PDB file of C-alpha atoms in Angstrom:
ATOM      1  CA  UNK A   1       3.456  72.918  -1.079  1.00  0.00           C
ATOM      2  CA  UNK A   2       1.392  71.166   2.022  1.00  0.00           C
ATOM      3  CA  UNK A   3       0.133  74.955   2.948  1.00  0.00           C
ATOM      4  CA  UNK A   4      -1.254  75.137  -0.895  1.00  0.00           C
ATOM      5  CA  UNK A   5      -2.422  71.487  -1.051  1.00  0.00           C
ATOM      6  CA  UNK A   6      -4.564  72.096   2.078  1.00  0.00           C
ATOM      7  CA  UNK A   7      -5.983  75.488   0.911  1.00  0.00           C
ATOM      8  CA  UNK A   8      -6.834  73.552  -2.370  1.00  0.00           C
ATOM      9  CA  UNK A   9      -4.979  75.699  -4.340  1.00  0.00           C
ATOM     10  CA  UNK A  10      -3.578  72.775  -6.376  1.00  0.00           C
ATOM     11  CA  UNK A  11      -1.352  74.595  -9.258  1.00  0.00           C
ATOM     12  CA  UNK A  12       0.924  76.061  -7.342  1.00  0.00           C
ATOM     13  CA  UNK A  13       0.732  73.147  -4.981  1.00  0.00           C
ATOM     14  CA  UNK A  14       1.450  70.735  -7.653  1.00  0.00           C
ATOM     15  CA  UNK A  15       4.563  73.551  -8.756  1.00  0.00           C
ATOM     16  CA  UNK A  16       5.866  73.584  -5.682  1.00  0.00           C
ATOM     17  CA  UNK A  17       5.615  69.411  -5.113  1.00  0.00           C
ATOM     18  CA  UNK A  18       7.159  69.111  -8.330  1.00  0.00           C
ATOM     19  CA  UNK A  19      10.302  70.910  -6.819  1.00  0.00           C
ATOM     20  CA  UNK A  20      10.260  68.812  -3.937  1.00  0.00           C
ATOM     21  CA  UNK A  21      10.461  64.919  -5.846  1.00  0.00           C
ATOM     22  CA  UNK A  22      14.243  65.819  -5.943  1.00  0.00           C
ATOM     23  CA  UNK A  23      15.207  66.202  -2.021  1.00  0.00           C
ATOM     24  CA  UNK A  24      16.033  62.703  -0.203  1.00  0.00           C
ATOM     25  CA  UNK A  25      13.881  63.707   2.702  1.00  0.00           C
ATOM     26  CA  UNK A  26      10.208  64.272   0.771  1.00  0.00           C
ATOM     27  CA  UNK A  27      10.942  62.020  -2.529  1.00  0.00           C
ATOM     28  CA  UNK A  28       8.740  59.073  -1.677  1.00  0.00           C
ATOM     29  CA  UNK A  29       5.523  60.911  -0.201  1.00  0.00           C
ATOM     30  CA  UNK A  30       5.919  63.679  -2.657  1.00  0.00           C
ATOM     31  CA  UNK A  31       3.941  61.729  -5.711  1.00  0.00           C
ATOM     32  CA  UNK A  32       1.447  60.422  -3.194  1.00  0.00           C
ATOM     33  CA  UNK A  33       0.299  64.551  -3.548  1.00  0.00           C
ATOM     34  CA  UNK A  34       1.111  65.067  -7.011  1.00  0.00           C
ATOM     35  CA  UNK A  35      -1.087  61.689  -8.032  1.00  0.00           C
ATOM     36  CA  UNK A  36      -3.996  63.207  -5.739  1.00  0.00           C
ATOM     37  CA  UNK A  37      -3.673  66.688  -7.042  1.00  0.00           C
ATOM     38  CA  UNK A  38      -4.114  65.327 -10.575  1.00  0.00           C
ATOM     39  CA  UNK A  39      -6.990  63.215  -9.357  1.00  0.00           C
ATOM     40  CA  UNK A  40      -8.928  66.180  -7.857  1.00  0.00           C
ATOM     41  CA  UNK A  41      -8.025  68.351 -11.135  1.00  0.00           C
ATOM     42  CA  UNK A  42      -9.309  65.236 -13.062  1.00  0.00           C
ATOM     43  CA  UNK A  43      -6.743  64.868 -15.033  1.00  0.00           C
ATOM     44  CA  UNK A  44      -6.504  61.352 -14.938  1.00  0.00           C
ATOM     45  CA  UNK A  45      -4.794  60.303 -17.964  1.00  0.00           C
ATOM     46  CA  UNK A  46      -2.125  62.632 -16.417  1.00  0.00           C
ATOM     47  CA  UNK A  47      -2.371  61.229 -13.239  1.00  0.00           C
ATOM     48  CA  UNK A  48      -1.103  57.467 -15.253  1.00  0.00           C
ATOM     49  CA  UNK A  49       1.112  58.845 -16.725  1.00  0.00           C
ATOM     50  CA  UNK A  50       2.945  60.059 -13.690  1.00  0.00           C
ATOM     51  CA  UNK A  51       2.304  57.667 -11.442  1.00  0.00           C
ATOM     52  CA  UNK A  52       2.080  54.012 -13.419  1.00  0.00           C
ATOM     53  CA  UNK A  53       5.833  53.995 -13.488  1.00  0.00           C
ATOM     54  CA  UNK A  54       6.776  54.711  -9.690  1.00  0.00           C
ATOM     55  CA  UNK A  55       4.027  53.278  -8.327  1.00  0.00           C
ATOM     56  CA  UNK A  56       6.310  50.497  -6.956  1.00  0.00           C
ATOM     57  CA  UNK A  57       8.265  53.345  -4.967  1.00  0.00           C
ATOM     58  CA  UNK A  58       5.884  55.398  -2.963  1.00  0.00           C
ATOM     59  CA  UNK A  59       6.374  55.018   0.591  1.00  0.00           C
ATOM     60  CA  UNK A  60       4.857  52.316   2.246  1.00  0.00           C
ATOM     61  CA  UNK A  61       1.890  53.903   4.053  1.00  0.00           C
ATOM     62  CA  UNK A  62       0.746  55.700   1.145  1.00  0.00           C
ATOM     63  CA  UNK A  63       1.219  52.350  -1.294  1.00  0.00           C
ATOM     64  CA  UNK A  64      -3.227  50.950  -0.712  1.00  0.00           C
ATOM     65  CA  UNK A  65      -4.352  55.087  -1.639  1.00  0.00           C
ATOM     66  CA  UNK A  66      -1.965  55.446  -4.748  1.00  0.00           C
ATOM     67  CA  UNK A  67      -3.378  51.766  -6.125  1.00  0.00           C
ATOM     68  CA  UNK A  68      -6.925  53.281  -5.752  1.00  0.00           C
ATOM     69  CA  UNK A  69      -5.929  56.612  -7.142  1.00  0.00           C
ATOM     70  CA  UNK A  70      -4.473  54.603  -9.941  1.00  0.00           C
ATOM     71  CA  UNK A  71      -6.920  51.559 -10.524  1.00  0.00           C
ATOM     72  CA  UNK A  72      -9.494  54.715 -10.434  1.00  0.00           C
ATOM     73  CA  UNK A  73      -7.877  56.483 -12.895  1.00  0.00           C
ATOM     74  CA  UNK A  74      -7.847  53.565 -15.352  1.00  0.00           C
ATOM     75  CA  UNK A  75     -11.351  53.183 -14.869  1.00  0.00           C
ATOM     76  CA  UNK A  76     -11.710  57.136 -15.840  1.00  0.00           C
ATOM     77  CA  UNK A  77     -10.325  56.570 -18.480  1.00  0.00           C
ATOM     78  CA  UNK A  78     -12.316  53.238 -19.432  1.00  0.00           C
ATOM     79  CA  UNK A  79      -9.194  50.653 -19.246  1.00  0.00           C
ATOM     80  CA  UNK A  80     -10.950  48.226 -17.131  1.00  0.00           C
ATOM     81  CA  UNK A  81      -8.093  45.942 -17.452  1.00  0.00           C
ATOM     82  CA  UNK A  82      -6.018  48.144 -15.576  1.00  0.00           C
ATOM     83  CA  UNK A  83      -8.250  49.120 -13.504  1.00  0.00           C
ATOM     84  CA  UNK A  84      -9.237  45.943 -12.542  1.00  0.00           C
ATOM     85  CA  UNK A  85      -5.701  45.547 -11.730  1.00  0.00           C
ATOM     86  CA  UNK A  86      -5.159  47.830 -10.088  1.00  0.00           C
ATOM     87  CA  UNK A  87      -7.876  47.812  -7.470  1.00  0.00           C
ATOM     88  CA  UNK A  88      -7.625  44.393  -7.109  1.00  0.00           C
ATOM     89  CA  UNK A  89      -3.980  45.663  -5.390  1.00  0.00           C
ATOM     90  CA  UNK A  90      -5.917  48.501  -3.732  1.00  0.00           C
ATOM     91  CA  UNK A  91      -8.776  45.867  -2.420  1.00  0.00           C
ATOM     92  CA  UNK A  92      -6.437  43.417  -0.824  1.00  0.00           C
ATOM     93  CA  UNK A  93      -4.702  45.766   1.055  1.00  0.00           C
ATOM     94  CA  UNK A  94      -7.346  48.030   1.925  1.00  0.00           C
ATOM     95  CA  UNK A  95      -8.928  46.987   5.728  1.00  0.00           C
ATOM     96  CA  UNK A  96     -12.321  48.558   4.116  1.00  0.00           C
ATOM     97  CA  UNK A  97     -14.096  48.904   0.763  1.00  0.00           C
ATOM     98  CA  UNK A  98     -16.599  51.149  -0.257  1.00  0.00           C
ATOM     99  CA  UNK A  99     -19.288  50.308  -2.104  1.00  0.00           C
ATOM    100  CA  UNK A 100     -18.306  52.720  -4.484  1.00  0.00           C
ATOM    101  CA  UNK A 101     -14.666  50.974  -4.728  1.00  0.00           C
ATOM    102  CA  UNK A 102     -16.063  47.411  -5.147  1.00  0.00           C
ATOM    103  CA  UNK A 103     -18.786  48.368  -7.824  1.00  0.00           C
ATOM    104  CA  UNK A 104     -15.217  50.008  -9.983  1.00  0.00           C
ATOM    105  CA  UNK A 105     -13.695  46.968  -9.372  1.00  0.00           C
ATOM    106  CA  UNK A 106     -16.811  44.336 -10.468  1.00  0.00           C
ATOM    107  CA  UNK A 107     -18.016  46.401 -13.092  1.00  0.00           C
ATOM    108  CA  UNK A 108     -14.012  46.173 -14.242  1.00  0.00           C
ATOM    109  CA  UNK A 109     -14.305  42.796 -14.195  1.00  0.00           C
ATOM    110  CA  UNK A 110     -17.784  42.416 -15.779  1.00  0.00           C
ATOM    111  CA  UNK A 111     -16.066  44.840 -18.813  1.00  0.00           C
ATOM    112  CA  UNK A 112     -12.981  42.369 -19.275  1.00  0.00           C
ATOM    113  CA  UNK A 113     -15.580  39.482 -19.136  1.00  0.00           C
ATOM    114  CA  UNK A 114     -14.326  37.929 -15.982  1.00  0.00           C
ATOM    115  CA  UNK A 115     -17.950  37.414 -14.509  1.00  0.00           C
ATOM    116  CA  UNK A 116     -16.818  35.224 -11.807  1.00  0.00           C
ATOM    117  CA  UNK A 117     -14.860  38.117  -9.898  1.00  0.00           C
ATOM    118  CA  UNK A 118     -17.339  40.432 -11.304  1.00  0.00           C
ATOM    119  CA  UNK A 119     -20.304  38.474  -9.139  1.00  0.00           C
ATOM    120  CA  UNK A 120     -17.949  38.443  -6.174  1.00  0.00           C
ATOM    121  CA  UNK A 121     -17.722  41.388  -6.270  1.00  0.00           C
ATOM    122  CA  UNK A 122     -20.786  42.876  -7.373  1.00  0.00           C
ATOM    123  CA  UNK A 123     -22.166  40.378  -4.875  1.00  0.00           C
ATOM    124  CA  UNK A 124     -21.006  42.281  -1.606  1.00  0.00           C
ATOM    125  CA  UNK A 125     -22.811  45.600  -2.294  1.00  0.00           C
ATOM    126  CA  UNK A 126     -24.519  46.358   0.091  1.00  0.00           C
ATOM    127  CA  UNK A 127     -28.137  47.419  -1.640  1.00  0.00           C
ATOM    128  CA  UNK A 128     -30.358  50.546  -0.730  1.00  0.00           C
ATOM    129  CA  UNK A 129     -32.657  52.912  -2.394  1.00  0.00           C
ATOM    130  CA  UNK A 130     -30.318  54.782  -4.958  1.00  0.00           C
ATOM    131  CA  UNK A 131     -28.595  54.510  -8.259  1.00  0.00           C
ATOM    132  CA  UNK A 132     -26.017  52.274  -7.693  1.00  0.00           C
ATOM    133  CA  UNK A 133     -28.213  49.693  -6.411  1.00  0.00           C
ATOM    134  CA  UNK A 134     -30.075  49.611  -9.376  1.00  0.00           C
ATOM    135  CA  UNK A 135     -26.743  49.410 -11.788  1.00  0.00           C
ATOM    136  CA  UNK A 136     -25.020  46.613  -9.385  1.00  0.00           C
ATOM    137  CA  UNK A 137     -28.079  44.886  -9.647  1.00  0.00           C
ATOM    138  CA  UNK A 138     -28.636  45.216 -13.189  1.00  0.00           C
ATOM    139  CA  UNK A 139     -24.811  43.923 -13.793  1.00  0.00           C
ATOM    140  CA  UNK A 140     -24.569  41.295 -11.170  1.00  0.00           C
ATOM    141  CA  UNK A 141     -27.649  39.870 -12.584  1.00  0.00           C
ATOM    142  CA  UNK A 142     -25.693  40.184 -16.531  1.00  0.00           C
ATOM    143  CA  UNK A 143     -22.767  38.644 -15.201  1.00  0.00           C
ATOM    144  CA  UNK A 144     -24.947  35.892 -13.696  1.00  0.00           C
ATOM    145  CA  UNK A 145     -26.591  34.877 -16.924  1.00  0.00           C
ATOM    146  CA  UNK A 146     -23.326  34.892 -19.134  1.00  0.00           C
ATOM    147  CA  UNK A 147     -22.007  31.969 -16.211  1.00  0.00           C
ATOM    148  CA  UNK A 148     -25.494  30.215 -16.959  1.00  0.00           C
ATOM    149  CA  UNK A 149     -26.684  31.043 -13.585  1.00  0.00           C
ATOM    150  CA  UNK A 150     -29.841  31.682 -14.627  1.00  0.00           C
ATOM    151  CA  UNK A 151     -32.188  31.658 -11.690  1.00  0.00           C
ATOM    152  CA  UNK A 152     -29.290  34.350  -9.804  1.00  0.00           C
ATOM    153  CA  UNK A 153     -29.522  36.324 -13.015  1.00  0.00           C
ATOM    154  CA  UNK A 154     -33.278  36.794 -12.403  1.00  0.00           C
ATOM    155  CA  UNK A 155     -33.273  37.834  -9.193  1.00  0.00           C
ATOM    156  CA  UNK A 156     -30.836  40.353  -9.936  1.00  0.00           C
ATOM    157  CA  UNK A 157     -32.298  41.643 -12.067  1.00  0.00           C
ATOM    158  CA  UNK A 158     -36.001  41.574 -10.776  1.00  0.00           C
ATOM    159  CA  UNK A 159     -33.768  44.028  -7.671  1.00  0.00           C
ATOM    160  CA  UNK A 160     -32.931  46.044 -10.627  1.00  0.00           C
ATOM    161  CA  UNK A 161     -36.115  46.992 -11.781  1.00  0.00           C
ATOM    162  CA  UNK A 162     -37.537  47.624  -8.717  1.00  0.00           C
ATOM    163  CA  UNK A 163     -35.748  50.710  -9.042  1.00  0.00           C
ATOM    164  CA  UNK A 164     -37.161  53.713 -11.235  1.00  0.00           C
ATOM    165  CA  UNK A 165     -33.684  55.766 -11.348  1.00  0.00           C
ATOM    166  CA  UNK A 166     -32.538  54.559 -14.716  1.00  0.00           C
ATOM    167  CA  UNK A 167     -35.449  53.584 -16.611  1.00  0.00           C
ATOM    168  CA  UNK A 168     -33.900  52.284 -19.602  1.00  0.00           C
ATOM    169  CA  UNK A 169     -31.822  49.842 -16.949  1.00  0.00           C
ATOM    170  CA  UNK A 170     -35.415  49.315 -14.916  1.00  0.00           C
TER     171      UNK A 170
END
């Protein structure tokens, strides 16, 4: 199954993983591979389906990747409550957040209108010249106005159109 998983060859990895959730020895770490499998294949509603209801019983160094895998997942799948939930888990046991990660879990927050933890988060992006920037900018700075922070709002979104990647956004 590892051999398989490795050489990315995730069916019959995922067949032979499947066989394994049974033995005592490999039952815990065994859906930490079946959840990523299902992530690479994109199969994400899949991937919740499997792993929502064991989540709570993956072995203990695997338990910060399978809330990301899962909080990511939701947000796939546009369930921002969830997802929110989820990488909240994944974000306070995680050492170190990607940008990436933290705009998931603001924009999560923005969606379920909880602008407060939607600015803190959005907040800590660290801004260059790309894409992202521009959206975290253009949704800290929405988040700012609907908490009547008006003059934060602007500046946000003054860094937003300084960008020309999305010019709809810009």
């Amino acid at each position: 199954a590892h051999i398989s998983y490795q050489l990315q060859n995730y069916q019959t990895s995922l067949k032979w993983f499947k066989e394994l959730q049974i033995d005592k020895k490999f039952k815990k770490i065994v859906p930490y591979y079946i959840a990523q499998i299902y992530y690479f294949l994109q199969e994400y509603d899949v991937l919740i389906e499997y792993l929502y209801p064991i989540v709570d019983q993956v072995v203990e160094s695997r338990k910060t990747e399978v809330n990301r895998l899962l909080g990511e997942a939701y947000y796939r799948e546009r369930d921002y409550l969830n997802a929110a939930k989820f990488l909240k888990i994944y974000a306070d046991l995680s050492t170190d957040l990607k940008d990436s990660e933290r705009f998931m879990l603001g924009f999560s927050y923005y969606q379920i209108g909880d602008y407060l933890l939607a600015v803190d988060n959005l907040d800590k992006i660290k801004l260059g010249d790309d894409k992202q920037s521009q959206i975290s900018s253009y949704y800290l700075g929405a988040s700012y106005l609907n908490l009547q922070h008006y003059n934060y709002g602007l500046q946000a979104f003054k860094k937003s159109a300084s960008f020309d990647y999305n010019k709809q956004m810009q």
